[in-house]
PDB file of C-alpha atoms in Angstrom:
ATOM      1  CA  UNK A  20       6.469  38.358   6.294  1.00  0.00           C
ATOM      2  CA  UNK A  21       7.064  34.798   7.294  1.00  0.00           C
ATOM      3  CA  UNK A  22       9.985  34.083   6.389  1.00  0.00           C
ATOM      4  CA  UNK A  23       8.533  30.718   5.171  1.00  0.00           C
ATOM      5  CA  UNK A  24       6.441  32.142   3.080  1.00  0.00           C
ATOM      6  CA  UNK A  25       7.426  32.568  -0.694  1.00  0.00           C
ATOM      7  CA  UNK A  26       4.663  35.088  -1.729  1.00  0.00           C
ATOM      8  CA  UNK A  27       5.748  38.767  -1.318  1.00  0.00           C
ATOM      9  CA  UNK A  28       2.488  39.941   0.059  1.00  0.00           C
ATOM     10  CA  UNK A  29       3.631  40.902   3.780  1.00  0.00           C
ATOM     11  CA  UNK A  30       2.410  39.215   7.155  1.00  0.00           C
ATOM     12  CA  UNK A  31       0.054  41.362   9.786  1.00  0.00           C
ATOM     13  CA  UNK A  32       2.433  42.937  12.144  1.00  0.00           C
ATOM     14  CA  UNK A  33       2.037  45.380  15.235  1.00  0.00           C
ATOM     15  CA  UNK A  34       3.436  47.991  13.241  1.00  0.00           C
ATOM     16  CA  UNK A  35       1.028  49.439  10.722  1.00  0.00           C
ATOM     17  CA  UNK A  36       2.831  50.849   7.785  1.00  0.00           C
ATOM     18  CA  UNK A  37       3.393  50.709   4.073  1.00  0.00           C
ATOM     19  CA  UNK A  38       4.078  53.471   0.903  1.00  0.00           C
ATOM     20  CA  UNK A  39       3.942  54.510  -2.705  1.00  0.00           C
ATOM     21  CA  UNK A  40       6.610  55.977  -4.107  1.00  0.00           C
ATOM     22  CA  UNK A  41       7.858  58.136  -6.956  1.00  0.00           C
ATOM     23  CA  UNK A  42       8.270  56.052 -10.211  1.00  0.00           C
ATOM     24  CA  UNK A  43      11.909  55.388 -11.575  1.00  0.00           C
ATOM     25  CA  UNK A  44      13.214  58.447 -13.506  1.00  0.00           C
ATOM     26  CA  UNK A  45      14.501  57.617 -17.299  1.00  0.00           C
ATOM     27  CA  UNK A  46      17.456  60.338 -18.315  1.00  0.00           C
ATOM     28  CA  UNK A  47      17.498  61.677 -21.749  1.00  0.00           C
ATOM     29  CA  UNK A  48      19.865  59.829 -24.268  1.00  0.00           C
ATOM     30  CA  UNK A  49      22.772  62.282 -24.435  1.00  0.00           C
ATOM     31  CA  UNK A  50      22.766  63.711 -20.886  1.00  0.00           C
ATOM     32  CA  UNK A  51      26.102  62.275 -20.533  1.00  0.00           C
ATOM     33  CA  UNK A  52      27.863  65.292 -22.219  1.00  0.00           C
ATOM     34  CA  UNK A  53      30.060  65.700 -25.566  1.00  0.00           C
ATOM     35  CA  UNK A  54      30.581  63.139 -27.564  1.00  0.00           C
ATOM     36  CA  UNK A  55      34.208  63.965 -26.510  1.00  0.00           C
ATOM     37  CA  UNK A  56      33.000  62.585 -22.966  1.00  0.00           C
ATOM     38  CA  UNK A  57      31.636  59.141 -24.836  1.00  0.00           C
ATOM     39  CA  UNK A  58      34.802  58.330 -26.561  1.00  0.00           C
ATOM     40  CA  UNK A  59      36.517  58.903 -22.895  1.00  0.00           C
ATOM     41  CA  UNK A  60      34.176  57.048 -20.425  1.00  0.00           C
ATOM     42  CA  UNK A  61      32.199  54.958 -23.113  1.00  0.00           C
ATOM     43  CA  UNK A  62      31.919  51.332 -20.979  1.00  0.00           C
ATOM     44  CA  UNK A  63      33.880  47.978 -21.883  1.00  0.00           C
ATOM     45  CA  UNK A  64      31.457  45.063 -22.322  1.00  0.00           C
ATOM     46  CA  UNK A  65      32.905  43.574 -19.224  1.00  0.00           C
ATOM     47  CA  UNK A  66      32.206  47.033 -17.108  1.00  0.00           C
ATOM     48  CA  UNK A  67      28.356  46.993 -18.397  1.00  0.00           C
ATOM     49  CA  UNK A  68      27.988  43.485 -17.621  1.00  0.00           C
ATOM     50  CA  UNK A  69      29.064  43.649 -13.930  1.00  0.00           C
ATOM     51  CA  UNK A  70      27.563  47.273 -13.439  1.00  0.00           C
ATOM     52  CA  UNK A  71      24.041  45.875 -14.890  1.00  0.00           C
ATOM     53  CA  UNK A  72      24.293  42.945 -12.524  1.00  0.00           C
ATOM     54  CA  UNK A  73      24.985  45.253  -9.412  1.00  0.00           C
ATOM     55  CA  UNK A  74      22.451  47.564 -10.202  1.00  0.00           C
ATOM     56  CA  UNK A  75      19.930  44.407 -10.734  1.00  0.00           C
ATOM     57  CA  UNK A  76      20.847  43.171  -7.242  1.00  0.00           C
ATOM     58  CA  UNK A  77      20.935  46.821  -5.518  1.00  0.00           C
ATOM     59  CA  UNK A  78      17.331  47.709  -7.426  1.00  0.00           C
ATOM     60  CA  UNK A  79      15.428  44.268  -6.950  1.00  0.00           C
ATOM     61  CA  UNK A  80      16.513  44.254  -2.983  1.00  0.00           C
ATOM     62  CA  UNK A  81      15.234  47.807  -2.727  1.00  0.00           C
ATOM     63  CA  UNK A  82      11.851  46.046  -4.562  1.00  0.00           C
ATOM     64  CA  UNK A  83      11.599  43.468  -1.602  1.00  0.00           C
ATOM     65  CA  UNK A  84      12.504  45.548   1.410  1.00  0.00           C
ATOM     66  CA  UNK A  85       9.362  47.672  -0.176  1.00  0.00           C
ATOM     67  CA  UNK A  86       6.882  44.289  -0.801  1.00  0.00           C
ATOM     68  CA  UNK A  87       8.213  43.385   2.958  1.00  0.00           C
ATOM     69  CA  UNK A  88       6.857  46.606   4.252  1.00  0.00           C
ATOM     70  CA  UNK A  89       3.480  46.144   2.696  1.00  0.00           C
ATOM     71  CA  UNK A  90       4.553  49.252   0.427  1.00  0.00           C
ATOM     72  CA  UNK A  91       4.883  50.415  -3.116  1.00  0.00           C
ATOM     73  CA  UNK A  92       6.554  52.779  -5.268  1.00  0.00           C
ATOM     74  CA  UNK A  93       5.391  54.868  -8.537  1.00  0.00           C
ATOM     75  CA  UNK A  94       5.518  54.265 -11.894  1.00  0.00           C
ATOM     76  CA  UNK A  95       4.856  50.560 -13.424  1.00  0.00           C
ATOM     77  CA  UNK A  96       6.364  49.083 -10.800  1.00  0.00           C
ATOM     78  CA  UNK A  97       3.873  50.883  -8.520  1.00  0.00           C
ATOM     79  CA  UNK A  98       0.988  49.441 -10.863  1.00  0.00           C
ATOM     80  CA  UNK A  99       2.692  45.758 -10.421  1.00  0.00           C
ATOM     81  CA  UNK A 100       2.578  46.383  -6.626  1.00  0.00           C
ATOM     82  CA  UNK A 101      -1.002  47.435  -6.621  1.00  0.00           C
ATOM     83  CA  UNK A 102      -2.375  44.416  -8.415  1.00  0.00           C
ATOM     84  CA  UNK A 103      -0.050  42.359  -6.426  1.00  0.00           C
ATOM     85  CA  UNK A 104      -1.293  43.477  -3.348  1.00  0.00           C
ATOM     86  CA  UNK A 105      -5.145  43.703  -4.848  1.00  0.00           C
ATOM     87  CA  UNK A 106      -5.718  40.363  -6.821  1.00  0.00           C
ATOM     88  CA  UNK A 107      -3.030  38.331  -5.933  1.00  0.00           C
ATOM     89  CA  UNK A 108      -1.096  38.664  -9.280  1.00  0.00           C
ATOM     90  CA  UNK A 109       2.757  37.841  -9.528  1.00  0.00           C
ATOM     91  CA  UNK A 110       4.727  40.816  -9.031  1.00  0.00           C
ATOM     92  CA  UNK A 111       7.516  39.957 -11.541  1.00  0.00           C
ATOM     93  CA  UNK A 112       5.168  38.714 -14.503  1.00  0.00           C
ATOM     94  CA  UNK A 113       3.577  41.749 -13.946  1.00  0.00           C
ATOM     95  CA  UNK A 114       6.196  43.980 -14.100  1.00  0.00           C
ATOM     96  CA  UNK A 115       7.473  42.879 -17.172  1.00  0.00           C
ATOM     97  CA  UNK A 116       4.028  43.044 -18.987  1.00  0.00           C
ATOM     98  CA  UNK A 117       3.148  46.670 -17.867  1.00  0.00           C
ATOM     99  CA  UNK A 118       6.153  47.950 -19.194  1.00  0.00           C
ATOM    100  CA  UNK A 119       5.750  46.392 -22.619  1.00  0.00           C
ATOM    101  CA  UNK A 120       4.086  49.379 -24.310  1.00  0.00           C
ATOM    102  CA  UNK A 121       6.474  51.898 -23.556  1.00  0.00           C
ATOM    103  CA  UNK A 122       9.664  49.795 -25.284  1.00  0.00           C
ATOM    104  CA  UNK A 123       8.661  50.916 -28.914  1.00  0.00           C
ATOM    105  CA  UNK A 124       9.214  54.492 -27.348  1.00  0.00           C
ATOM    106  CA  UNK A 125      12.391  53.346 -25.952  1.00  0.00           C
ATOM    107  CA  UNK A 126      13.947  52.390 -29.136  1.00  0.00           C
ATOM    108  CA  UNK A 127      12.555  55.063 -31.318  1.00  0.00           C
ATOM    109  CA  UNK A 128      13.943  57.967 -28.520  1.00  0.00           C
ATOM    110  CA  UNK A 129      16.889  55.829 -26.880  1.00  0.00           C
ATOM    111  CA  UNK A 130      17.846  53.690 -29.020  1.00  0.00           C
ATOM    112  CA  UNK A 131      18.437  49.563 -29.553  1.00  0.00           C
ATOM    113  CA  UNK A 132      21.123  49.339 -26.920  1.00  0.00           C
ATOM    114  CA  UNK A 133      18.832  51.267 -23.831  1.00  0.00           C
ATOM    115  CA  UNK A 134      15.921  49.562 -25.250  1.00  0.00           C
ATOM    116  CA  UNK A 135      17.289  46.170 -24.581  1.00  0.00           C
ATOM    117  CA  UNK A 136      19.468  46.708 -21.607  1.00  0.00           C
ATOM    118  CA  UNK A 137      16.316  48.171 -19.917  1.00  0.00           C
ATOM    119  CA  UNK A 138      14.107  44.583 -21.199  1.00  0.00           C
ATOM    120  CA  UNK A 139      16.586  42.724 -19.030  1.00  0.00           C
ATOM    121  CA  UNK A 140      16.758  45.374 -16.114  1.00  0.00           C
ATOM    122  CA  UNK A 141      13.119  44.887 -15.651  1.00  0.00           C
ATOM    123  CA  UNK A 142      12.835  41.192 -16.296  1.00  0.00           C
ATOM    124  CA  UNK A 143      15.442  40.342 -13.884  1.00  0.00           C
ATOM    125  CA  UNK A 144      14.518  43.106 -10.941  1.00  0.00           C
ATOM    126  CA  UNK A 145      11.272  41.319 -11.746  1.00  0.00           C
ATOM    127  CA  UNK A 146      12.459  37.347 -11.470  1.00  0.00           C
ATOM    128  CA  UNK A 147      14.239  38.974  -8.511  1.00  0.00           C
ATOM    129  CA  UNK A 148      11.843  40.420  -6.275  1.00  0.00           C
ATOM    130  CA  UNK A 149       9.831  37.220  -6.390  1.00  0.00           C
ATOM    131  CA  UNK A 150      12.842  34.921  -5.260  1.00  0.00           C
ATOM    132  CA  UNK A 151      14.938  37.329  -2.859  1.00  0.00           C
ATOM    133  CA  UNK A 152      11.688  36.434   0.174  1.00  0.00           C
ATOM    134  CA  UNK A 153      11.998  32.246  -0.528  1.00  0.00           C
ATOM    135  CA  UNK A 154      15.963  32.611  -0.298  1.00  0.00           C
ATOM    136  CA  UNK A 155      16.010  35.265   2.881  1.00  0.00           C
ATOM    137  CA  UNK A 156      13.309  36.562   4.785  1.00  0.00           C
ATOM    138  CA  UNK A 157      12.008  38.919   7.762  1.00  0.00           C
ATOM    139  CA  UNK A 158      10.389  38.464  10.579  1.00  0.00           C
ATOM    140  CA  UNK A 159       9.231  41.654  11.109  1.00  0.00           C
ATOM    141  CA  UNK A 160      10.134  45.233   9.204  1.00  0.00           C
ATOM    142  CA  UNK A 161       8.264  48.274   9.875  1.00  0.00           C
ATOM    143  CA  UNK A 162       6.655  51.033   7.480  1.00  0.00           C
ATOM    144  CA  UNK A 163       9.624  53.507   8.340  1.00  0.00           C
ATOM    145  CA  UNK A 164      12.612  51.117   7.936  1.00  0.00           C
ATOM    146  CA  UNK A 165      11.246  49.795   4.745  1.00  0.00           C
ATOM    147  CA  UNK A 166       9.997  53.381   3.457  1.00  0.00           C
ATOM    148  CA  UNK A 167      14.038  54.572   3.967  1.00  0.00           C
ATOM    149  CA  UNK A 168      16.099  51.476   3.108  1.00  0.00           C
ATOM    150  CA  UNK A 169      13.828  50.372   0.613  1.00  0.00           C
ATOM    151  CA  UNK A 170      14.215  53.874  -1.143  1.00  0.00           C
ATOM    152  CA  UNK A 171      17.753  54.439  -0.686  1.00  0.00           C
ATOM    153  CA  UNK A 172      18.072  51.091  -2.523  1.00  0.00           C
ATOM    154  CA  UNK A 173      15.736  51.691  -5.536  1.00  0.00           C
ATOM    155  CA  UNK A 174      17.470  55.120  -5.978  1.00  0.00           C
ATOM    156  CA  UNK A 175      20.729  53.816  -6.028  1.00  0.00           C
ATOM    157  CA  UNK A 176      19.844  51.016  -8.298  1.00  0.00           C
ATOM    158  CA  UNK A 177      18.051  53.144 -10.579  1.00  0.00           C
ATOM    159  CA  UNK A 178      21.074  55.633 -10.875  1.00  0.00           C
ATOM    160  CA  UNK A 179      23.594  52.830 -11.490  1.00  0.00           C
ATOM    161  CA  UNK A 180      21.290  51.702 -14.033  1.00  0.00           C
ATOM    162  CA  UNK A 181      21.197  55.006 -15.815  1.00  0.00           C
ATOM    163  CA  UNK A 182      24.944  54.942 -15.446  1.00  0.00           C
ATOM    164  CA  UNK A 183      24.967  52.608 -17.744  1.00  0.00           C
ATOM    165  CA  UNK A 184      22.440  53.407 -20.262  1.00  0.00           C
ATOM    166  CA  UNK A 185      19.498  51.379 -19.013  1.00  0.00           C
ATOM    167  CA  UNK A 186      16.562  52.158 -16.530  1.00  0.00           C
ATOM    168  CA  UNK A 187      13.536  50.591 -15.187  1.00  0.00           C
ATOM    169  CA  UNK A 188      11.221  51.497 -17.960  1.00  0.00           C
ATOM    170  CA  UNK A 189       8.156  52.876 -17.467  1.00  0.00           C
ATOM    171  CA  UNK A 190       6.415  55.805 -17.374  1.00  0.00           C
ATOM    172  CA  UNK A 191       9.699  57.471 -17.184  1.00  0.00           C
ATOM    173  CA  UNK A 192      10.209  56.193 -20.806  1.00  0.00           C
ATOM    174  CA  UNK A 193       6.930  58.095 -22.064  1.00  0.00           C
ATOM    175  CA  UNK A 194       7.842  61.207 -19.850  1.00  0.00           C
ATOM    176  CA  UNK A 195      10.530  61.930 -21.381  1.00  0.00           C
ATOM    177  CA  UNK A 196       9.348  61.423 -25.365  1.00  0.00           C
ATOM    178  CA  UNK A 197       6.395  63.910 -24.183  1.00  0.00           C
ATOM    179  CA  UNK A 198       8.732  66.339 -23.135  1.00  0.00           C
ATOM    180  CA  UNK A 199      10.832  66.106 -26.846  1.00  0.00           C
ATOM    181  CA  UNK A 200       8.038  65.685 -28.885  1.00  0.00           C
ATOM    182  CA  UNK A 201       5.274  68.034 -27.348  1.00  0.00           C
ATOM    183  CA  UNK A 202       7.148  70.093 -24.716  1.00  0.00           C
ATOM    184  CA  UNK A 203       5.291  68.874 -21.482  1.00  0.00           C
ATOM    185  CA  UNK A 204       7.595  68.689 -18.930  1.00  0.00           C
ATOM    186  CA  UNK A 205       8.450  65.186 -17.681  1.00  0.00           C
ATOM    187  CA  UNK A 206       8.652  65.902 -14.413  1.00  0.00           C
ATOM    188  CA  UNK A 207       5.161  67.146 -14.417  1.00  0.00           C
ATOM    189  CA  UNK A 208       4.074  63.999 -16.014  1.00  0.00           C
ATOM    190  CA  UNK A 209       6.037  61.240 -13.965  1.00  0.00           C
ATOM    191  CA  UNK A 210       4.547  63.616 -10.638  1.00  0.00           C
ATOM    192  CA  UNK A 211       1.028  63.474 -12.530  1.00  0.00           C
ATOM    193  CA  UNK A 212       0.951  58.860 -12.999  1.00  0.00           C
ATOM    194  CA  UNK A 213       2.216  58.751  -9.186  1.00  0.00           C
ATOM    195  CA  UNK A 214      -0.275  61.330  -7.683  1.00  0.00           C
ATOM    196  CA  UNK A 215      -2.673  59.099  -9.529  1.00  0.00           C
ATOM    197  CA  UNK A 216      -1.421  55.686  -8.520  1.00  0.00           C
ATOM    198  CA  UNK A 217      -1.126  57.130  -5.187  1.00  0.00           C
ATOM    199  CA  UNK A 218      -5.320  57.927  -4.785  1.00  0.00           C
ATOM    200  CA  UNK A 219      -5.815  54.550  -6.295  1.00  0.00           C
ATOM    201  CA  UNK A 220      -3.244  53.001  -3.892  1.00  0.00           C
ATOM    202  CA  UNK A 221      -5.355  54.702  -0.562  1.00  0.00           C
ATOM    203  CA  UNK A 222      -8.629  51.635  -1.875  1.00  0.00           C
ATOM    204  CA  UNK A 223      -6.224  48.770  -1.602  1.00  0.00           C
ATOM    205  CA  UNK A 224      -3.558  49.783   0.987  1.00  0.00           C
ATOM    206  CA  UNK A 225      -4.252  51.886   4.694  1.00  0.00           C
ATOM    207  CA  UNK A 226      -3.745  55.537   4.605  1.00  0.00           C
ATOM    208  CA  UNK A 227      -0.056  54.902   6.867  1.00  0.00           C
ATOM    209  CA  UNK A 228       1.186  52.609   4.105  1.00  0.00           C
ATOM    210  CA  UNK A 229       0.442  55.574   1.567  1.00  0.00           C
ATOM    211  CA  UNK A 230       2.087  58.075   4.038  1.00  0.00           C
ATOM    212  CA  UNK A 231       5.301  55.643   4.123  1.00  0.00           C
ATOM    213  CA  UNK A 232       5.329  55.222   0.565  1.00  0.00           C
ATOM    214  CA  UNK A 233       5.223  58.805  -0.120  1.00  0.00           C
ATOM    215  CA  UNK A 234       8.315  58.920   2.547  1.00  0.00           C
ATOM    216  CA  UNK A 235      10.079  56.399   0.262  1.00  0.00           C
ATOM    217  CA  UNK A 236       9.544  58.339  -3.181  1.00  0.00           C
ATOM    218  CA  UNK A 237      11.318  61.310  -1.407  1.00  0.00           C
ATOM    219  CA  UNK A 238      14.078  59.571  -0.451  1.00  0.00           C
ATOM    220  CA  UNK A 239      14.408  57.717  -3.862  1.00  0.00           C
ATOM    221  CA  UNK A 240      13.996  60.909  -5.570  1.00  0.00           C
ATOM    222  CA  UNK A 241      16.814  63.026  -3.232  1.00  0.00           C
ATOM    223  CA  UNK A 242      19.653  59.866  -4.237  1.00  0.00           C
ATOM    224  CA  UNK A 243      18.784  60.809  -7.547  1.00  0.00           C
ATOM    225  CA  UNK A 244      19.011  64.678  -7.342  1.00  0.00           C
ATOM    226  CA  UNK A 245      22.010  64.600  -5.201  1.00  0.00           C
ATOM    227  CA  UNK A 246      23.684  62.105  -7.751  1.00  0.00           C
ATOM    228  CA  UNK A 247      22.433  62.373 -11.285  1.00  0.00           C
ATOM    229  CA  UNK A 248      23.596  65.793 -12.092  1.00  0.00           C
ATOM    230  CA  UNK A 249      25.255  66.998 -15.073  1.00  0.00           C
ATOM    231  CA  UNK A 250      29.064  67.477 -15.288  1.00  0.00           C
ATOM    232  CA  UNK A 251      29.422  64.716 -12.631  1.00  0.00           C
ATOM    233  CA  UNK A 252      29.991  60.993 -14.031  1.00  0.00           C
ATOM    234  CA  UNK A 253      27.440  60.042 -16.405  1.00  0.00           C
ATOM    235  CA  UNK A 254      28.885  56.929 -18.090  1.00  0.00           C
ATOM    236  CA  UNK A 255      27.067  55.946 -21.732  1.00  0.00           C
TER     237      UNK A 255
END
């Protein structure tokens, strides 16, 4: 993209390349352990406020390197990506409005507190992602670079976000009330929206962009696997 150029929609370059990638996961509420374990590593105000921040600025740059390499990832931000690239649309506005529906689920299964910390996660990765590309821009990334980096990024904003009891909303949201409420397994259901969004994804984007996206979901999802385990940190 020119680095002049404020929209996030990326410029022709000689390397063809862009992805979709798996959708943000959402943890259950009390996957952090005992409520022994909340009383010891429950976070200060001060602690959520600068670990919400990071995880904003980690997640949203993730966001950009992706819009830079023409690619997307799954879930609602995947869907924001789509009709960004498609019709134009604002990626931020977007991403704020798909994920409205799934909030009532939030607070019924997750409470008032992950309920609103995840509002401002996605409003301000959103507001993000639009402004990062008129404040610092690229002359030229490829599919691969922005598959890997742009992963890596998302996954480790994603898990400092669960870290503190917030996420990136979603479909992750409505996997996980599935799997309480009528024993489908989330995983099955995040895999079955991105699989989806992925054959849409192959009408608006070139079949290497949807290769390179699928490389990023991988790599999103192994920082997740290899970090959000039980019995390892899990702050609440």
């Amino acid at each position: 993209m020119n680095s002049r150029d404020p929209d996030l929609r990326p410029a022709p370059s000689p390397v063809d390349g862009a992805i979709v990638t798996a959708g943000p996961l959402t943890p259950p509420p009390d996957s952090a352990g005992t409520p022994a374990d909340a009383r010891a590593f429950h976070h200060s105000v001060a602690e959520d406020v600068q670990g919400m921040v990071l995880a904003t600025l980690v997640a949203s740059l993730g966001l950009t390197v992706f819009a830079q390499g023409g690619l997307m990832i799954g879930g609602m931000a995947g869907v924001s990506f789509l009709l960004h690239y498609a019709l134009g649309w604002n990626f931020g506005l977007v991403f704020v409005l798909v994920n409205l529906p799934f909030y009532w689920i939030a607070v019924r299964r997750m409470g008032w507190e992950f309920t609103l910390k995840t509002f401002l996660a996605v409003g301000a990765c959103g507001l993000l992602t639009d402004l990062l590309p008129r404040w610092a821009g690229w002359s030229h990334m490829t599919g691969l670079y922005s598959a890997l980096v742009g992963g890596a990024l998302c996954g480790l904003g994603i898990l400092f976000f669960i870290r503190h009891r917030a996420s990136l909303g979603g479909v992750g949201i409505l996997a996980v009330y599935l799997q309480r409420e009528r024993g489908i397994s989330a995983g099955k259901v995040q895999l079955a929206f991105d699989t989806v969004l992925m054959g849409a994804a192959f009408f608006v984007l070139s079949p290497s962009k949807v290769l390179y996206s699928a490389v990023g979901a991988l790599v999103l999802s192994l920082i997740l696997m290899f970090n959000h385990r039980p019995h390892r940190y899990m702050g609440v």
